[in-house]
Each structure stands twice: as C-alpha cells, then as structure tokens.
PDB file of C-alpha atoms in Angstrom:
ATOM      1  CA  MET H   1      -4.570   4.810 -35.244  1.00 73.00           C
ATOM      2  CA  LEU H   2      -5.636   3.269 -32.027  1.00 83.00           C
ATOM      3  CA  ASN H   3      -6.481   5.762 -29.428  1.00 86.00           C
ATOM      4  CA  LEU H   4      -3.905   5.646 -26.482  1.00 86.00           C
ATOM      5  CA  GLU H   5      -6.413   7.055 -23.881  1.00 87.00           C
ATOM      6  CA  ARG H   6      -8.883   4.500 -24.571  1.00 89.00           C
ATOM      7  CA  LEU H   7      -6.383   1.865 -24.384  1.00 89.00           C
ATOM      8  CA  ARG H   8      -5.491   2.821 -21.253  1.00 86.00           C
ATOM      9  CA  THR H   9      -9.534   3.176 -20.132  1.00 90.00           C
ATOM     10  CA  LEU H  10     -10.116  -0.882 -21.601  1.00 90.00           C
ATOM     11  CA  ASP H  11      -6.928  -1.787 -19.690  1.00 89.00           C
ATOM     12  CA  ALA H  12      -8.474   0.278 -16.468  1.00 85.00           C
ATOM     13  CA  LEU H  13     -11.744  -2.155 -16.819  1.00 89.00           C
ATOM     14  CA  ALA H  14      -9.599  -5.334 -17.529  1.00 89.00           C
ATOM     15  CA  ARG H  15      -7.633  -4.626 -14.497  1.00 82.00           C
ATOM     16  CA  HIS H  16     -10.972  -3.814 -12.204  1.00 81.00           C
ATOM     17  CA  GLY H  17     -13.533  -5.723 -13.729  1.00 86.00           C
ATOM     18  CA  SER H  18     -15.884  -3.143 -13.348  1.00 88.00           C
ATOM     19  CA  VAL H  19     -16.766  -0.118 -15.095  1.00 90.00           C
ATOM     20  CA  SER H  20     -17.654   1.528 -12.141  1.00 88.00           C
ATOM     21  CA  ARG H  21     -14.387   0.512 -10.772  1.00 83.00           C
ATOM     22  CA  ALA H  22     -12.287   1.368 -13.638  1.00 86.00           C
ATOM     23  CA  ALA H  23     -14.205   5.366 -13.608  1.00 86.00           C
ATOM     24  CA  GLU H  24     -12.839   5.285  -9.706  1.00 80.00           C
ATOM     25  CA  GLY H  25      -9.272   3.975 -10.475  1.00 75.00           C
ATOM     26  CA  LEU H  26      -8.781   6.731 -13.369  1.00 79.00           C
ATOM     27  CA  HIS H  27     -10.394   9.936 -11.779  1.00 73.00           C
ATOM     28  CA  VAL H  28     -13.254   9.952 -14.153  1.00 83.00           C
ATOM     29  CA  THR H  29     -16.878   9.300 -14.349  1.00 89.00           C
ATOM     30  CA  THR H  30     -19.158   6.148 -15.185  1.00 90.00           C
ATOM     31  CA  SER H  31     -20.440   7.887 -18.198  1.00 91.00           C
ATOM     32  CA  ALA H  32     -16.593   8.750 -19.340  1.00 89.00           C
ATOM     33  CA  VAL H  33     -15.787   5.389 -18.826  1.00 90.00           C
ATOM     34  CA  SER H  34     -18.675   3.954 -21.260  1.00 90.00           C
ATOM     35  CA  GLN H  35     -18.490   7.035 -23.869  1.00 91.00           C
ATOM     36  CA  GLN H  36     -14.129   5.722 -24.324  1.00 90.00           C
ATOM     37  CA  LEU H  37     -15.411   2.065 -24.528  1.00 91.00           C
ATOM     38  CA  ALA H  38     -17.989   2.473 -27.221  1.00 91.00           C
ATOM     39  CA  LYS H  39     -15.657   5.298 -28.892  1.00 92.00           C
ATOM     40  CA  LEU H  40     -13.123   1.916 -29.144  1.00 92.00           C
ATOM     41  CA  GLU H  41     -15.506  -0.334 -30.362  1.00 91.00           C
ATOM     42  CA  ARG H  42     -16.180   1.516 -33.521  1.00 91.00           C
ATOM     43  CA  GLU H  43     -12.763   2.415 -34.217  1.00 90.00           C
ATOM     44  CA  VAL H  44     -12.069  -1.581 -34.445  1.00 90.00           C
ATOM     45  CA  GLY H  45     -15.385  -2.311 -35.451  1.00 91.00           C
ATOM     46  CA  GLN H  46     -15.734  -5.172 -32.917  1.00 89.00           C
ATOM     47  CA  GLN H  47     -17.486  -6.110 -29.656  1.00 92.00           C
ATOM     48  CA  LEU H  48     -15.656  -5.620 -27.088  1.00 92.00           C
ATOM     49  CA  LEU H  49     -18.165  -5.166 -24.301  1.00 90.00           C
ATOM     50  CA  ALA H  50     -21.363  -7.961 -23.622  1.00 89.00           C
ATOM     51  CA  ARG H  51     -23.900  -7.611 -20.302  1.00 86.00           C
ATOM     52  CA  ASN H  52     -22.979  -9.868 -17.538  1.00 82.00           C
ATOM     53  CA  GLY H  53     -26.003  -9.591 -15.382  1.00 81.00           C
ATOM     54  CA  ARG H  54     -25.927  -6.110 -14.173  1.00 80.00           C
ATOM     55  CA  GLY H  55     -22.736  -5.609 -15.028  1.00 84.00           C
ATOM     56  CA  VAL H  56     -20.241  -6.432 -18.688  1.00 87.00           C
ATOM     57  CA  ARG H  57     -17.390  -8.758 -19.419  1.00 89.00           C
ATOM     58  CA  LEU H  58     -14.647  -9.027 -22.339  1.00 91.00           C
ATOM     59  CA  THR H  59     -16.041 -10.523 -25.204  1.00 92.00           C
ATOM     60  CA  ASP H  60     -12.865 -12.714 -26.700  1.00 92.00           C
ATOM     61  CA  ALA H  61     -11.614  -9.321 -29.309  1.00 92.00           C
ATOM     62  CA  GLY H  62     -11.860  -7.605 -25.776  1.00 90.00           C
ATOM     63  CA  SER H  63      -9.872  -9.145 -23.794  1.00 92.00           C
ATOM     64  CA  LEU H  64      -7.267 -10.086 -26.962  1.00 93.00           C
ATOM     65  CA  LEU H  65      -6.936  -6.372 -27.429  1.00 93.00           C
ATOM     66  CA  ALA H  66      -6.716  -5.897 -23.069  1.00 90.00           C
ATOM     67  CA  ASP H  67      -3.929  -7.922 -23.622  1.00 89.00           C
ATOM     68  CA  HIS H  68      -2.206  -5.596 -25.826  1.00 91.00           C
ATOM     69  CA  ALA H  69      -3.464  -2.800 -24.264  1.00 88.00           C
ATOM     70  CA  ALA H  70      -1.409  -3.805 -20.933  1.00 84.00           C
ATOM     71  CA  ARG H  71       2.190  -4.137 -23.246  1.00 85.00           C
ATOM     72  CA  ILE H  72       1.441  -1.080 -25.213  1.00 86.00           C
ATOM     73  CA  LEU H  73       0.736   0.507 -21.882  1.00 82.00           C
ATOM     74  CA  SER H  74       4.356  -0.438 -20.078  1.00 77.00           C
ATOM     75  CA  GLN H  75       6.005   0.598 -23.559  1.00 80.00           C
ATOM     76  CA  VAL H  76       4.949   3.801 -23.135  1.00 80.00           C
ATOM     77  CA  GLU H  77       6.100   3.974 -19.274  1.00 73.00           C
ATOM     78  CA  LEU H  78       9.124   2.734 -20.830  1.00 72.00           C
ATOM     79  CA  ALA H  79       9.008   5.010 -23.277  1.00 76.00           C
ATOM     80  CA  GLN H  80       8.950   7.837 -21.008  1.00 73.00           C
ATOM     81  CA  SER H  81      11.261   6.265 -18.271  1.00 65.00           C
ATOM     82  CA  ASP H  82      13.802   6.456 -20.848  1.00 69.00           C
ATOM     83  CA  ILE H  83      13.038  10.074 -22.373  1.00 72.00           C
ATOM     84  CA  GLU H  84      13.461  11.227 -18.673  1.00 69.00           C
ATOM     85  CA  ALA H  85      16.701   9.234 -17.542  1.00 62.00           C
ATOM     86  CA  GLN H  86      18.038  10.595 -21.070  1.00 61.00           C
ATOM     87  CA  ARG H  87      17.749  14.113 -19.574  1.00 68.00           C
ATOM     88  CA  GLY H  88      18.798  13.668 -16.630  1.00 67.00           C
ATOM     89  CA  GLU H  89      16.193  16.128 -14.056  1.00 77.00           C
ATOM     90  CA  VAL H  90      14.247  15.270 -11.733  1.00 85.00           C
ATOM     91  CA  VAL H  91      10.808  17.202 -13.016  1.00 82.00           C
ATOM     92  CA  GLY H  92       7.326  16.362 -13.615  1.00 83.00           C
ATOM     93  CA  GLU H  93       5.198  14.550 -10.935  1.00 87.00           C
ATOM     94  CA  VAL H  94       4.929  11.892  -8.349  1.00 92.00           C
ATOM     95  CA  ARG H  95       2.730  10.021  -6.864  1.00 93.00           C
ATOM     96  CA  ILE H  96       3.568   8.226  -3.565  1.00 97.00           C
ATOM     97  CA  SER H  97       1.170   6.191  -1.256  1.00 97.00           C
ATOM     98  CA  ALA H  98       2.023   4.630   2.054  1.00 97.00           C
ATOM     99  CA  PHE H  99       0.101   2.990   5.192  1.00 93.00           C
ATOM    100  CA  PRO H 100      -0.893   5.402   7.767  1.00 91.00           C
ATOM    101  CA  THR H 101       2.277   4.664  10.235  1.00 91.00           C
ATOM    102  CA  ALA H 102       4.441   4.912   7.453  1.00 94.00           C
ATOM    103  CA  ALA H 103       3.194   8.030   6.028  1.00 95.00           C
ATOM    104  CA  ARG H 104       3.240   9.735   8.751  1.00 92.00           C
ATOM    105  CA  GLY H 105       6.899   8.603  10.145  1.00 93.00           C
ATOM    106  CA  LEU H 106       8.644   8.791   6.634  1.00 96.00           C
ATOM    107  CA  PHE H 107       6.166  11.730   4.629  1.00 97.00           C
ATOM    108  CA  PRO H 108       7.374  14.794   6.208  1.00 96.00           C
ATOM    109  CA  ALA H 109      11.246  14.494   5.988  1.00 96.00           C
ATOM    110  CA  THR H 110      11.130  13.053   2.555  1.00 97.00           C
ATOM    111  CA  LEU H 111       8.949  16.006   1.667  1.00 97.00           C
ATOM    112  CA  THR H 112      11.491  18.533   2.354  1.00 97.00           C
ATOM    113  CA  THR H 113      14.425  16.462   1.033  1.00 97.00           C
ATOM    114  CA  LEU H 114      12.461  16.316  -2.146  1.00 97.00           C
ATOM    115  CA  ARG H 115      11.900  20.037  -2.028  1.00 96.00           C
ATOM    116  CA  ALA H 116      14.988  21.256  -1.382  1.00 96.00           C
ATOM    117  CA  ASP H 117      16.956  18.834  -3.372  1.00 94.00           C
ATOM    118  CA  HIS H 118      14.324  18.499  -6.177  1.00 94.00           C
ATOM    119  CA  PRO H 119      12.172  21.987  -6.471  1.00 93.00           C
ATOM    120  CA  GLU H 120      10.888  21.352 -10.268  1.00 89.00           C
ATOM    121  CA  LEU H 121       9.312  18.094  -9.178  1.00 91.00           C
ATOM    122  CA  THR H 122       5.728  17.873  -7.999  1.00 92.00           C
ATOM    123  CA  VAL H 123       5.121  14.908  -5.196  1.00 96.00           C
ATOM    124  CA  ARG H 124       1.710  13.989  -4.052  1.00 94.00           C
ATOM    125  CA  THR H 125       0.877  11.554  -1.658  1.00 96.00           C
ATOM    126  CA  ARG H 126      -1.968   9.701  -0.206  1.00 95.00           C
ATOM    127  CA  GLU H 127      -2.670   6.810   2.690  1.00 94.00           C
ATOM    128  CA  LEU H 128      -3.581   3.483   1.666  1.00 93.00           C
ATOM    129  CA  GLU H 129      -3.076  -0.003   2.753  1.00 91.00           C
ATOM    130  CA  PRO H 130      -0.453  -2.173   2.050  1.00 93.00           C
ATOM    131  CA  ALA H 131      -2.519  -4.657  -0.451  1.00 89.00           C
ATOM    132  CA  GLN H 132      -4.507  -1.490  -2.414  1.00 89.00           C
ATOM    133  CA  SER H 133      -0.697  -0.148  -2.514  1.00 93.00           C
ATOM    134  CA  VAL H 134       0.486  -2.460  -4.214  1.00 91.00           C
ATOM    135  CA  LEU H 135      -2.487  -2.572  -6.752  1.00 85.00           C
ATOM    136  CA  ALA H 136      -2.427   0.842  -7.184  1.00 86.00           C
ATOM    137  CA  VAL H 137       0.840   1.264  -8.398  1.00 89.00           C
ATOM    138  CA  LEU H 138       0.069  -2.005 -10.817  1.00 83.00           C
ATOM    139  CA  ARG H 139      -2.952  -0.095 -12.427  1.00 77.00           C
ATOM    140  CA  GLY H 140      -0.520   3.037 -12.901  1.00 79.00           C
ATOM    141  CA  ASP H 141      -2.798   5.226 -10.134  1.00 82.00           C
ATOM    142  CA  VAL H 142       0.395   5.994  -7.868  1.00 91.00           C
ATOM    143  CA  ASP H 143       4.209   5.909  -8.915  1.00 91.00           C
ATOM    144  CA  LEU H 144       5.489   4.206  -5.709  1.00 96.00           C
ATOM    145  CA  ALA H 145       3.895   2.777  -3.069  1.00 97.00           C
ATOM    146  CA  VAL H 146       5.727   2.389   1.112  1.00 98.00           C
ATOM    147  CA  VAL H 147       4.559  -1.095   1.904  1.00 97.00           C
ATOM    148  CA  LEU H 148       5.056  -3.168   4.937  1.00 95.00           C
ATOM    149  CA  ASP H 149       4.946  -7.493   5.376  1.00 91.00           C
ATOM    150  CA  TRP H 150       6.047  -8.339   8.709  1.00 91.00           C
ATOM    151  CA  SER H 151       8.947 -11.242  10.104  1.00 85.00           C
ATOM    152  CA  ASN H 152       6.251 -14.184   9.769  1.00 87.00           C
ATOM    153  CA  LYS H 153       3.511 -12.927   7.052  1.00 88.00           C
ATOM    154  CA  ARG H 154       4.939 -11.946   3.701  1.00 89.00           C
ATOM    155  CA  LEU H 155       2.950  -9.227   1.772  1.00 89.00           C
ATOM    156  CA  PRO H 156       2.637 -10.654  -2.227  1.00 86.00           C
ATOM    157  CA  VAL H 157       4.101  -8.816  -4.157  1.00 86.00           C
ATOM    158  CA  PRO H 158       4.109  -9.323  -7.752  1.00 86.00           C
ATOM    159  CA  GLY H 159       7.339 -10.161  -9.969  1.00 84.00           C
ATOM    160  CA  GLU H 160       6.296  -7.226 -12.221  1.00 84.00           C
ATOM    161  CA  LEU H 161       7.161  -4.534  -9.581  1.00 91.00           C
ATOM    162  CA  THR H 162      10.837  -3.472  -7.910  1.00 93.00           C
ATOM    163  CA  ARG H 163      11.213  -3.493  -4.496  1.00 93.00           C
ATOM    164  CA  ALA H 164      14.012  -1.393  -2.181  1.00 95.00           C
ATOM    165  CA  GLU H 165      14.227  -2.527   2.052  1.00 95.00           C
ATOM    166  CA  LEU H 166      13.538   0.680   3.656  1.00 96.00           C
ATOM    167  CA  LEU H 167      13.761   0.123   7.314  1.00 95.00           C
ATOM    168  CA  ASP H 168      12.544  -2.848   9.824  1.00 93.00           C
ATOM    169  CA  ASP H 169      10.373  -1.678  12.334  1.00 91.00           C
ATOM    170  CA  ALA H 170      10.275  -3.198  15.987  1.00 88.00           C
ATOM    171  CA  THR H 171       6.845  -3.391  17.606  1.00 90.00           C
ATOM    172  CA  ASP H 172       6.042  -3.438  21.210  1.00 94.00           C
ATOM    173  CA  ILE H 173       2.656  -4.315  23.085  1.00 95.00           C
ATOM    174  CA  ALA H 174       1.187  -1.274  24.533  1.00 97.00           C
ATOM    175  CA  VAL H 175      -1.013  -2.219  27.877  1.00 97.00           C
ATOM    176  CA  PRO H 176      -2.747   0.120  30.491  1.00 97.00           C
ATOM    177  CA  ALA H 177      -0.954   1.337  33.366  1.00 96.00           C
ATOM    178  CA  GLY H 178      -2.434  -0.948  36.035  1.00 95.00           C
ATOM    179  CA  HIS H 179      -2.106  -3.866  33.774  1.00 97.00           C
ATOM    180  CA  ARG H 180      -0.637  -7.258  35.486  1.00 96.00           C
ATOM    181  CA  LEU H 181       2.077  -6.741  33.297  1.00 96.00           C
ATOM    182  CA  ALA H 182       3.391  -3.244  32.959  1.00 96.00           C
ATOM    183  CA  ASP H 183       6.101  -3.226  34.446  1.00 94.00           C
ATOM    184  CA  ARG H 184       7.749  -6.105  32.978  1.00 94.00           C
ATOM    185  CA  ALA H 185      10.827  -5.998  31.099  1.00 94.00           C
ATOM    186  CA  GLU H 186       9.464  -8.196  28.500  1.00 92.00           C
ATOM    187  CA  VAL H 187       6.416 -10.421  27.744  1.00 93.00           C
ATOM    188  CA  ASP H 188       5.420 -13.522  25.495  1.00 89.00           C
ATOM    189  CA  LEU H 189       2.422 -13.181  23.100  1.00 86.00           C
ATOM    190  CA  GLU H 190       1.165 -15.852  25.318  1.00 89.00           C
ATOM    191  CA  ASP H 191       1.295 -14.037  28.251  1.00 92.00           C
ATOM    192  CA  PHE H 192      -2.107 -12.113  26.859  1.00 93.00           C
ATOM    193  CA  ALA H 193      -4.159 -15.245  26.216  1.00 90.00           C
ATOM    194  CA  ASP H 194      -6.896 -13.974  28.948  1.00 92.00           C
ATOM    195  CA  ASP H 195      -7.043 -10.552  27.196  1.00 95.00           C
ATOM    196  CA  ALA H 196      -8.884  -8.581  24.941  1.00 97.00           C
ATOM    197  CA  TRP H 197      -7.693  -7.709  21.905  1.00 97.00           C
ATOM    198  CA  VAL H 198      -7.585  -3.693  20.388  1.00 97.00           C
ATOM    199  CA  SER H 199      -6.801  -4.478  16.398  1.00 96.00           C
ATOM    200  CA  TRP H 200      -6.697  -2.965  12.865  1.00 94.00           C
ATOM    201  CA  PRO H 201      -9.717  -3.257  11.252  1.00 93.00           C
ATOM    202  CA  GLU H 202     -10.951  -6.748   9.870  1.00 93.00           C
ATOM    203  CA  GLY H 203      -9.721  -7.363   6.285  1.00 89.00           C
ATOM    204  CA  GLU H 204      -6.519  -4.990   7.029  1.00 89.00           C
ATOM    205  CA  PHE H 205      -3.071  -7.252   6.382  1.00 89.00           C
ATOM    206  CA  CYS H 206      -2.089  -6.027   9.694  1.00 90.00           C
ATOM    207  CA  TYR H 207      -5.531  -7.754  11.264  1.00 93.00           C
ATOM    208  CA  GLU H 208      -4.903 -11.187   9.331  1.00 92.00           C
ATOM    209  CA  TRP H 209      -1.415 -11.049  10.901  1.00 92.00           C
ATOM    210  CA  LEU H 210      -2.592 -10.583  14.134  1.00 92.00           C
ATOM    211  CA  MET H 211      -4.790 -13.188  13.997  1.00 93.00           C
ATOM    212  CA  PHE H 212      -2.150 -15.621  12.253  1.00 92.00           C
ATOM    213  CA  THR H 213       0.467 -15.108  14.641  1.00 91.00           C
ATOM    214  CA  LEU H 214      -1.243 -15.797  17.890  1.00 92.00           C
ATOM    215  CA  ARG H 215      -3.392 -18.339  16.629  1.00 92.00           C
ATOM    216  CA  SER H 216       0.236 -19.772  15.826  1.00 90.00           C
ATOM    217  CA  ARG H 217       1.598 -19.048  19.825  1.00 87.00           C
ATOM    218  CA  GLY H 218      -2.218 -20.912  20.795  1.00 89.00           C
ATOM    219  CA  VAL H 219      -3.849 -17.971  21.783  1.00 89.00           C
ATOM    220  CA  GLU H 220      -7.586 -17.514  20.631  1.00 91.00           C
ATOM    221  CA  PRO H 221      -7.773 -13.604  19.601  1.00 91.00           C
ATOM    222  CA  ARG H 222     -10.638 -12.205  21.506  1.00 94.00           C
ATOM    223  CA  ILE H 223     -11.228  -9.219  19.456  1.00 96.00           C
ATOM    224  CA  ALA H 224     -13.068  -6.536  21.542  1.00 96.00           C
ATOM    225  CA  HIS H 225     -12.589  -3.294  19.150  1.00 97.00           C
ATOM    226  CA  LEU H 226     -11.466  -2.888  15.560  1.00 97.00           C
ATOM    227  CA  ALA H 227      -9.535   1.233  14.719  1.00 94.00           C
ATOM    228  CA  GLY H 228      -7.552   2.091  12.009  1.00 88.00           C
ATOM    229  CA  GLU H 229      -5.734   4.772  13.716  1.00 87.00           C
ATOM    230  CA  HIS H 230      -2.672   3.586  16.087  1.00 88.00           C
ATOM    231  CA  HIS H 231      -3.614   6.831  17.565  1.00 89.00           C
ATOM    232  CA  THR H 232      -7.126   6.403  18.637  1.00 93.00           C
ATOM    233  CA  GLN H 233      -6.086   2.479  19.169  1.00 95.00           C
ATOM    234  CA  LEU H 234      -3.395   4.095  22.394  1.00 95.00           C
ATOM    235  CA  ALA H 235      -6.095   6.534  23.177  1.00 96.00           C
ATOM    236  CA  LEU H 236      -8.421   2.987  24.055  1.00 97.00           C
ATOM    237  CA  ILE H 237      -5.761   1.483  25.693  1.00 97.00           C
ATOM    238  CA  ALA H 238      -5.676   4.403  27.409  1.00 97.00           C
ATOM    239  CA  ALA H 239      -8.962   3.645  29.157  1.00 96.00           C
ATOM    240  CA  GLY H 240      -8.664   0.219  29.786  1.00 96.00           C
ATOM    241  CA  ALA H 241     -10.264  -1.084  27.025  1.00 95.00           C
ATOM    242  CA  GLY H 242      -7.136  -4.004  25.535  1.00 96.00           C
ATOM    243  CA  VAL H 243      -4.412  -4.513  24.737  1.00 97.00           C
ATOM    244  CA  CYS H 244      -2.635  -3.928  21.336  1.00 96.00           C
ATOM    245  CA  VAL H 245       0.649  -4.249  18.917  1.00 94.00           C
ATOM    246  CA  ALA H 246       1.908  -0.669  19.384  1.00 93.00           C
ATOM    247  CA  PRO H 247       4.794  -0.442  16.200  1.00 91.00           C
ATOM    248  CA  ARG H 248       7.160   2.206  16.717  1.00 91.00           C
ATOM    249  CA  LEU H 249       7.676   3.867  13.602  1.00 92.00           C
ATOM    250  CA  GLY H 250       5.398   7.400  13.224  1.00 86.00           C
ATOM    251  CA  ARG H 251       4.230   6.364  17.122  1.00 86.00           C
ATOM    252  CA  GLY H 252       5.038  10.016  18.616  1.00 84.00           C
ATOM    253  CA  PRO H 253       3.510  10.719  21.613  1.00 89.00           C
ATOM    254  CA  VAL H 254       1.973   8.112  24.064  1.00 93.00           C
ATOM    255  CA  PRO H 255      -0.581   8.678  26.152  1.00 93.00           C
ATOM    256  CA  ASP H 256      -0.979   9.033  29.940  1.00 94.00           C
ATOM    257  CA  GLY H 257      -1.919   5.812  30.874  1.00 95.00           C
ATOM    258  CA  VAL H 258      -0.518   3.828  28.627  1.00 97.00           C
ATOM    259  CA  ARG H 259       2.371   1.383  29.164  1.00 97.00           C
ATOM    260  CA  LEU H 260       4.506  -0.007  26.356  1.00 96.00           C
ATOM    261  CA  VAL H 261       6.065  -4.274  27.192  1.00 96.00           C
ATOM    262  CA  PRO H 262       9.105  -5.328  24.501  1.00 93.00           C
ATOM    263  CA  VAL H 263       7.874  -8.914  23.593  1.00 90.00           C
ATOM    264  CA  ARG H 264      10.780 -11.474  23.952  1.00 84.00           C
ATOM    265  CA  GLN H 265       9.853 -13.086  20.326  1.00 75.00           C
ATOM    266  CA  THR H 266      11.180 -10.059  18.331  1.00 72.00           C
ATOM    267  CA  MET H 267       8.603  -8.961  15.992  1.00 80.00           C
ATOM    268  CA  ARG H 268       9.076  -6.902  13.403  1.00 87.00           C
ATOM    269  CA  ARG H 269       7.312  -4.829  10.655  1.00 91.00           C
ATOM    270  CA  HIS H 270       9.317  -4.804   7.389  1.00 94.00           C
ATOM    271  CA  VAL H 271       8.851  -1.459   5.309  1.00 96.00           C
ATOM    272  CA  HIS H 272       9.680  -1.625   1.328  1.00 96.00           C
ATOM    273  CA  ALA H 273       9.177   0.851  -1.604  1.00 97.00           C
ATOM    274  CA  VAL H 274       7.750  -0.810  -4.646  1.00 97.00           C
ATOM    275  CA  TRP H 275       7.208   0.453  -8.244  1.00 95.00           C
ATOM    276  CA  ARG H 276       6.522  -0.146 -11.224  1.00 89.00           C
ATOM    277  CA  ALA H 277       9.970  -2.302 -12.724  1.00 88.00           C
ATOM    278  CA  ASP H 278       9.341  -0.477 -16.291  1.00 80.00           C
ATOM    279  CA  ALA H 279       9.670   2.963 -14.702  1.00 82.00           C
ATOM    280  CA  ASP H 280      13.121   1.505 -12.831  1.00 81.00           C
ATOM    281  CA  ARG H 281      14.903   4.408 -14.627  1.00 81.00           C
ATOM    282  CA  ARG H 282      12.886   7.259 -14.174  1.00 86.00           C
ATOM    283  CA  PRO H 283      14.933   9.712 -12.068  1.00 88.00           C
ATOM    284  CA  SER H 284      12.144  11.161 -10.299  1.00 90.00           C
ATOM    285  CA  ILE H 285      11.176   7.561  -8.603  1.00 92.00           C
ATOM    286  CA  ARG H 286      14.473   7.255  -8.471  1.00 92.00           C
ATOM    287  CA  ALA H 287      14.699  10.405  -6.295  1.00 94.00           C
ATOM    288  CA  ALA H 288      11.774   9.926  -4.317  1.00 96.00           C
ATOM    289  CA  VAL H 289      13.319   6.013  -3.393  1.00 96.00           C
ATOM    290  CA  ALA H 290      16.779   7.690  -2.069  1.00 96.00           C
ATOM    291  CA  ALA H 291      14.428  10.536   0.311  1.00 97.00           C
ATOM    292  CA  LEU H 292      12.767   7.540   1.267  1.00 97.00           C
ATOM    293  CA  ARG H 293      15.497   5.964   2.619  1.00 96.00           C
ATOM    294  CA  SER H 294      17.473   8.852   3.941  1.00 96.00           C
ATOM    295  CA  ALA H 295      13.967   9.573   5.980  1.00 96.00           C
ATOM    296  CA  ALA H 296      14.412   5.951   7.052  1.00 94.00           C
ATOM    297  CA  GLY H 297      17.774   6.134   8.372  1.00 90.00           C
ATOM    298  CA  ALA H 298      18.334   3.295   5.765  1.00 75.00           C
ATOM    299  CA  PRO H 299      22.194   3.235   4.661  1.00 64.00           C
TER     300      PRO H 299
END
C-alpha cells in the first residue's frame, strides 16, 4: 500500500524541482523529504531519484509515479471537498494569500465576517505576490489566493484553477506636492517621460506591467527607486524622489507633500480570487470567497 504522505512528498519534488524547495513548500526539513522519498523507493522497489549535478532528478519510474501521485492527490482533494459539502458545515481550516494592498484592503473585513458567521472555521492568511500565490494554490500550500492582473496585461492562471471576480481597482499617479503636474485634473502617462519613477521590485508582476505600459506609450522608464510597499513608495514621493503608480485599494492616508492625479487613460487592476477546481465544493472555500466579495463590495 502506497503511503499518501510519501506520494505528497514526491509530488512536491516534481512540482518544485529540488529537495530544498520541496521541503520549503511542505514546511518540513530537507532531511525529512529525503527520508520520505527513500522509504517510498523501498515501498515500490525501484529507484525514483537520480543524481543530477548537485541536485536530483526523477527517473522514468519516478516521473511515472509522480504523475499518478498528482492524480491521486487531486482525487483526495475531491473526496475531502465532497465530504465537507455533504456535511454542509463551514469548519476546519482555510488558508488564504493575497498581494499586500489586497491583504490590507480586504483581509480585515473578510476575517471579521468569517469569525462572526463561521466561528468554527480557522482562517490563516499570508502575503504573497500574484504569481507566487498561483503557484502556492497549485502546490496546495494555500487553499485560496487573491491575485490581480491589469486591463492591458493579464496574469496567466492555469486551467485547473477556478476564479471569482472581486473588484476593479482604479489607480492614480502620485507626485510630490511641488510637481509641475500636481494641480492637473487629469494626466497622460506620456506627461511623465522625463520623470524618475519609484517602482515595485524587479521581477514582480506589477514591475513588469509598469515597464510594458510605459514603453507601449513611447516612454522609456527611468527607475530611480524600488520598494515593495506602497506606503514606502509614497514616503519616497513625499521626499521628492520621483513619481509612482498609486492603486486605490488599501491605500490608506496619503502623506503630506503627496498629490494624487487621475490618469486620463484609466488604468485598472482586476482583482480576483483563485482556488483549485477540485476544491470547488468545499463549504470553507465558498464561505471565504463570499466574505472576500462582501469585503470588496462585489454584488
């Protein structure tokens, strides 16, 4: 009889590509992953891993079993969903991730609703960037993720995930109070061709969006500062360090010395929740999505 947790470990290795990343995804030590895989090899009587430089790779037998493991774990998820749905009670635990402004703008009201309506449900939350959140849902590290894409740049979402729209989030441009465009009723992105920008860190989805959007308007971005937190970005704008995109969701108080100017070509972030399709019937998922939609003001 194959051990389910060992199959889960093999699946994590196949998804992550290394023992260390599999251990991180499973929240265990690398030695625990190695031990589980060694026991699995003894159970099946075949070599599942082979050395590949300083790491490991799956053998043909390992790849074959990993494919079966993914299907088995999906069936387990379906079974759990069906049992929860049959019972009809919102209990147990649900793990939710969100990008920082969504966590700040949506999580407080969402948690308040879930505590009031479903006191036996334990909710755990964490901040993750959109692409990281999608991977976390696929790996089973979180049950539900709040992610975003932009009106002119979509976030790839695999077909095995289900999504629910939460809200459209308009954005402005934040400029220092003494900026030449601070008192304008509207601006075009082209107006900032000579300005320095404060941006999200390189490699993040929103950084790539900013580069793509400015270049599509004929503006070569001059990035002066990188900061992941919007409050940090706005503090830099107040100090005269440049200009930045300022989404409205979770914005909070704007520092003295900062002015927000609407963009004539409206820039919107589409915010939605995603979860595994095989978990669709779980009452806890449905309750969490409903609470997020309520917090977002969705009809």
